[in-house]
Amino acid sequence: MKFTKTLGELSVVFFFLALFYNCERRYFEFDKLKDVTYSPQLALPLVNSRLGMDDILARNQLDLIQTDAEGLITLVYEDNLIEVNPFQLLPPLEQKMEYSLGTGIPGTLTFNVPGSLNYADQVDIDYPAPQDQKLREIKLKSGKLLIELNPSFPGITPDIDLDFTLPGIILADGSTYSVSKSIPSNSPNTFTVDLTGATVDFTKGALADDRFALDYDATINYNAGDQLGKNDKLDYGFTLQDVEIKHVIGDFGSQQIPIAKDSLKISIFGQVSSKGKVRLTNPKLFFEINNGIGLPFRVLFNELYSYNEVVDQTYPILFQTFPNPFPINSPVKIDDTVATSLEVNKDNTSIIEILSPTPKYLIYDVVGEVNPGGGPNYNFISDESIFKIKARAELPLEGFVDTLKIQDTVEFSLGQTVEELESATVNIITTNGLPLDAKLQIYLYDSKANNNAGQVLDSLITLDNNQIFVSGVPGANGKIDQTTLEDQTIQVVLNQQTAQSMVTSDKMIISAQLETYNAPNQSIKLFNDYGLGIKIGVNLKGAITVGSSDI
Amino acid sequence: MKSIKITLFAFFVAFGISTKAQNDFTLYQMRAIPQVTTVNPSAFPLSKVNIGLPVISGTYLSFGNSGFAYSDAVRLTDDDSLEIDLDNAIDRMSDRNIISSYTRTDLFSLGFKAANNYFSIGITEVFDTRFFYPRGLFEFLWFGNGGSNLGQRISFNGLGLDFIHYRKIGLGWARRIGPNLTVGARFNYLYGGEAIYFSKSQLGIATDPIDYSLTVDAGMEVNTSGIRRISDISSGGSVSTDDILDYLLRGNNKGYSIDAGFNYELFDLFNISGSVIDLGSINWRDDLETYTLEGGEFTFDGVDLFSLVDPIVGETSASGLQNLVDSATNFFTDFDTLPNKSFSTPLSPQIYAGVTYNLTNRVRLGVLSRSQFIKGDLSTSLSASLSATVGNFFSTSLNYSVYGRSLGNLGVGLSFNLAPIQIYVITDNAFVAFQPYNVKNTHLRFGLNLTFGRDYEL
């Protein structure tokens, strides 16, 4: 009985417990499931890079950068080698030199019986040199002499027997040129002489210039009844053809020849706007000249200036103590070459000032002047007389940058909505081993806004947090200790509004302002152990709504 | 869509029904059922001779999740809607949580009284599976590694799966010593079948609060036995009779465990009892394979742009990124495989301690505590019970217990006898039938015994 009562009591308790814990079916009515908002925060590192000057040097495939013993970095811009053809200084050699042999009789002479008349003499053949120029010797590698004999003896029937010698034509075997032949008395006769290895001496045995001798012996044969008139003659013509010169000796006069009119592209200033000031304190411009022309020579800068294409301005150099024109060395022996270096630097010109406006081009026009002092100057030009000139700009990275602005506009398209992104925090951590302060701003730009006038929609970085690089402090030795650098962090927070602007914008304007340490009061140098580290991480906060119908 | 919802339901139910398994609060108080000796070897069943028929005499199933209940993750709102609330579910988790499944089948059992002794023998097949998941895993998936997790190491330590299948052959002896004290012990020979054991599981991810660099630390050791054999068979390998005999009888995966207990009657009103169960381990020596991942750290702190793009000539190269991917892949996949490393898996010892008060000679109230050690973690649970018998054919026990950080668990046990045939059903959490969304544990033991010489009066 007692047990039954107890069991009954237990049953009541169990019943109420069961009621209390009755099954709630609503827990499984999934059609009443609300949307789920998923808001994870994902933090990811994106970039971790260190750009050391040593890295740049190691990758320097363009020979753009050099360092000295202390590690100071120098940017080097070289122009192509320019070669000048020295034979352009010569007068035209392939000119016709003439002599006319007359009969010397006053009227007409009629012969009754056969016989002959002999004419023999040495005469001068002149080379028609331009004024102030004189030829003394041409040594030929190859060529030929065209000899034109034009007899005009209409009353003479037999051939003419002709012997002549040209003592100034010394053939390759050392002999002088001579010829004997019979030619018709009244028709032209032309032939050539091979002058390979020959020398043409225009001095007529050191007695003259521009002249060589003709020794001739002409026998005019006649028959009975033949006539010889006062106008009868034998014309000689001598023309050098197809010459390849070994050397030429003479006085080439005072001449000016163009050497180089070109420009050096200084790419370091590629994106720099006109605002701000860059001052390289030790730029140099070198011209290396190799001269094999045995003439007094000097180089003249007709023009030397820089050009900033952003503002379309030129900046001409002032030659201060730099001698313009600048004499260069000449060889004293045929086949020698001597070198001359021209250095345009801060001490002899205003080169610092013409580079300060951050020009993109350095433009020069150089000409050469030979025999500048007038004559007579007997010199030589040989086929070994090279004349080469090479321009090189050396820009040691020492100086300062003061409030220099660099700006670039890049196409940008996010391409989709970012509704599922509630916010994003981008941390940019830099470790700056350079003596350089830099501020950065990125603008979101809609070029189609305001009827295509364009509009800046937003900026990504707050003004009080835009210093992306803080300069290292140079020590007493002028160098920054790369082992004691501190990190600098700037934070970019992108909220929904900014994200919407990113969707709307089609361009990004990236603007940076650079300034070296303590500019403009102090110059800094960039050494090869300097480097720059940058890390970028992003923390994304999502706001992803998953509808119950999606589940 | 319906299948997705079903999957969602199954997910939360699977994660939301929990226990650390092997609770036997109800059985402990039901001496009418001979299997009571499995939780206290000193217990004398209320029948003189007990035979457990092969397979049907005892089946024990439990399944659960210690982390959270379904209703912790899916909540009813005031406007009669359902809302997924993973924040709350994560709040409910402890640092390390377990999804467990425990299955035990009695192949045969026999017990009998002889004077002041009770002798028993039993053969039981046990499948014990535990999936350990750290709270950090859910925090990482739901909250991400940013926000408040910046600068913190999100720990996935302990992530892993332990599974053992073994056969237990136990020989028990209980004896009355004097009028009030009963002691008992059972020696178990353990014959291992298969095992997967995460003997080391260290995994974590930390995010730098400034540059957001990610540092992953990891160290793993996974021991297996018999898995390769199953894999070979499932992929079409042939199995000979010899193989079967090797598997059933001639294996070398051996272990031992001891169960011990006592009962002390005080003033004929109180009974003080205690037991230690599953104190032992199995040494695994057959068909071994161990996978190890050396401990270490891998840090990803961003891509070196200059390894991708030459800053001077502007050429791009994918080699830098490929190197990074290769390094990360190697770090996570560079497992060493050791073919013959034997290992030991400890059982999960349980300690019961209880007191009952006899209201009558058939009805008693009791309180019982149970502690269990799982891989170094101790979990303790408590129950209060009311047990009763009717005649020699019916016994019952109701209890209310708190375990697995779950407060409301109603245990019910019933046994009926039709002559010697005893049918019993026991659960430690009957609410699973009424409120599956609120429970973290489900548990069921049932079977059929032959009991002779019953005397249900205490």
CSV table of C-alpha atoms in Angstrom, one decimal, chain A residues 266-410:
chain,number,residue,atom,x,y,z
A,266,ILE,CA,66.6,61.2,-67.5
A,267,SER,CA,64.0,58.7,-66.5
A,268,ILE,CA,64.3,59.3,-62.8
A,269,PHE,CA,62.2,62.4,-63.2
A,270,GLY,CA,59.6,60.6,-65.2
A,271,GLN,CA,56.5,61.2,-63.1
A,272,VAL,CA,57.6,64.4,-61.3
A,273,SER,CA,55.3,67.4,-61.6
A,274,SER,CA,56.6,70.9,-61.6
A,275,LYS,CA,55.8,71.5,-58.0
A,276,GLY,CA,58.6,71.1,-55.6
A,277,LYS,CA,62.3,71.2,-55.9
A,278,VAL,CA,64.9,68.6,-56.5
A,279,ARG,CA,68.5,69.5,-56.3
A,280,LEU,CA,71.3,67.1,-57.2
A,281,THR,CA,74.4,68.7,-55.8
A,282,ASN,CA,77.0,66.9,-57.9
A,283,PRO,CA,75.7,66.1,-61.4
A,284,LYS,CA,78.2,65.6,-64.1
A,285,LEU,CA,78.1,65.3,-67.9
A,286,PHE,CA,80.9,63.6,-69.6
A,287,PHE,CA,81.9,63.6,-73.3
A,288,GLU,CA,84.5,61.0,-74.1
A,289,ILE,CA,86.2,61.6,-77.4
A,290,ASN,CA,88.5,59.4,-79.3
A,291,ASN,CA,90.2,61.2,-82.1
A,292,GLY,CA,92.4,59.7,-84.9
A,293,ILE,CA,92.3,62.8,-87.2
A,294,GLY,CA,95.6,64.5,-87.3
A,295,LEU,CA,94.2,68.0,-87.2
A,296,PRO,CA,93.9,70.7,-84.6
A,297,PHE,CA,90.4,70.1,-83.3
A,298,ARG,CA,88.0,71.6,-80.9
A,299,VAL,CA,84.5,70.9,-79.8
A,300,LEU,CA,81.8,73.5,-79.6
A,301,PHE,CA,78.5,73.2,-77.8
A,302,ASN,CA,76.1,75.0,-80.0
A,303,GLU,CA,73.4,74.0,-77.5
A,304,LEU,CA,73.2,72.4,-74.1
A,305,TYR,CA,70.0,72.7,-72.2
A,306,SER,CA,67.4,70.6,-70.3
A,307,TYR,CA,63.8,70.3,-71.0
A,308,ASN,CA,60.8,69.7,-68.7
A,309,GLU,CA,58.0,68.4,-70.9
A,310,VAL,CA,55.4,68.7,-68.1
A,311,VAL,CA,55.7,72.5,-68.2
A,312,ASP,CA,57.2,72.7,-71.7
A,313,GLN,CA,60.1,74.7,-70.5
A,314,THR,CA,63.8,74.6,-71.5
A,315,TYR,CA,66.7,75.6,-69.3
A,316,PRO,CA,69.9,76.5,-71.1
A,317,ILE,CA,73.2,75.9,-69.4
A,318,LEU,CA,75.5,78.7,-68.6
A,319,PHE,CA,79.1,77.9,-69.4
A,320,GLN,CA,81.0,79.6,-66.7
A,321,THR,CA,84.6,78.5,-66.5
A,322,PHE,CA,84.0,75.6,-69.0
A,323,PRO,CA,85.8,76.6,-72.2
A,324,ASN,CA,83.4,76.4,-75.1
A,325,PRO,CA,84.7,75.6,-77.6
A,326,PHE,CA,86.8,73.0,-75.9
A,327,PRO,CA,90.2,71.9,-77.6
A,328,ILE,CA,90.7,68.2,-78.0
A,329,ASN,CA,93.8,66.3,-78.6
A,330,SER,CA,94.9,65.2,-82.0
A,331,PRO,CA,97.4,62.4,-83.0
A,332,VAL,CA,100.7,63.4,-84.5
A,333,LYS,CA,101.2,60.1,-86.3
A,334,ILE,CA,99.1,58.4,-88.9
A,335,ASP,CA,97.0,55.6,-87.4
A,336,ASP,CA,97.3,56.9,-83.8
A,337,THR,CA,94.3,57.7,-81.7
A,338,VAL,CA,94.2,60.0,-78.7
A,339,ALA,CA,91.4,60.4,-76.1
A,340,THR,CA,90.0,63.6,-74.6
A,341,SER,CA,87.4,63.8,-71.9
A,342,LEU,CA,85.1,66.7,-71.4
A,343,GLU,CA,83.5,67.1,-68.0
A,344,VAL,CA,80.7,69.4,-67.6
A,345,ASN,CA,80.1,69.8,-63.8
A,346,LYS,CA,78.9,72.1,-61.1
A,347,ASP,CA,82.2,73.9,-61.0
A,348,ASN,CA,82.4,74.9,-64.6
A,349,THR,CA,78.8,75.3,-65.6
A,350,SER,CA,75.3,75.9,-64.2
A,351,ILE,CA,74.4,72.2,-64.6
A,352,ILE,CA,72.9,72.0,-61.1
A,353,GLU,CA,70.4,74.7,-62.0
A,354,ILE,CA,69.3,73.1,-65.3
A,355,LEU,CA,68.6,69.7,-63.5
A,356,SER,CA,66.8,71.2,-60.6
A,357,PRO,CA,63.5,71.7,-62.5
A,358,THR,CA,63.4,67.9,-62.8
A,359,PRO,CA,63.8,67.8,-66.6
A,360,LYS,CA,63.1,64.6,-68.5
A,361,TYR,CA,65.6,65.4,-71.2
A,362,LEU,CA,69.1,66.8,-71.5
A,363,ILE,CA,69.6,68.1,-75.0
A,364,TYR,CA,72.9,68.9,-76.7
A,365,ASP,CA,74.2,70.0,-80.1
A,366,VAL,CA,77.9,69.5,-80.5
A,367,VAL,CA,80.0,70.4,-83.5
A,368,GLY,CA,83.7,70.0,-84.3
A,369,GLU,CA,86.0,72.7,-85.6
A,370,VAL,CA,89.2,71.7,-87.4
A,371,ASN,CA,92.1,74.0,-88.0
A,372,PRO,CA,90.4,76.7,-86.0
A,373,GLY,CA,93.3,79.1,-86.1
A,374,GLY,CA,93.6,79.3,-89.9
A,375,GLY,CA,96.4,77.9,-92.1
A,376,PRO,CA,98.6,76.7,-93.4
A,377,ASN,CA,98.2,73.5,-91.4
A,378,TYR,CA,99.4,70.4,-93.0
A,379,ASN,CA,97.8,67.4,-91.4
A,380,PHE,CA,96.6,63.9,-92.2
A,381,ILE,CA,93.5,61.9,-92.3
A,382,SER,CA,93.7,58.2,-92.6
A,383,ASP,CA,91.3,55.4,-92.8
A,384,GLU,CA,92.2,54.7,-89.2
A,385,SER,CA,91.3,58.2,-88.2
A,386,ILE,CA,88.3,57.3,-86.1
A,387,PHE,CA,86.4,60.1,-84.4
A,388,LYS,CA,84.1,58.8,-81.7
A,389,ILE,CA,82.1,60.7,-79.1
A,390,LYS,CA,80.0,59.3,-76.3
A,391,ALA,CA,77.9,61.3,-73.9
A,392,ARG,CA,77.2,60.2,-70.4
A,393,ALA,CA,75.4,61.8,-67.5
A,394,GLU,CA,76.3,60.8,-64.0
A,395,LEU,CA,73.9,61.8,-61.3
A,396,PRO,CA,75.3,60.9,-57.9
A,397,LEU,CA,72.3,60.6,-55.5
A,398,GLU,CA,73.3,63.4,-53.2
A,399,GLY,CA,71.3,66.5,-52.8
A,400,PHE,CA,67.8,67.1,-51.5
A,401,VAL,CA,64.2,66.9,-52.4
A,402,ASP,CA,61.9,69.6,-51.1
A,403,THR,CA,58.2,69.2,-51.2
A,404,LEU,CA,58.2,67.3,-54.4
A,405,LYS,CA,54.9,66.0,-55.6
A,406,ILE,CA,54.4,63.0,-57.7
A,407,GLN,CA,51.0,62.2,-59.1
A,408,ASP,CA,49.7,59.5,-61.3
A,409,THR,CA,46.3,58.5,-62.4
A,410,VAL,CA,45.4,54.9,-62.9
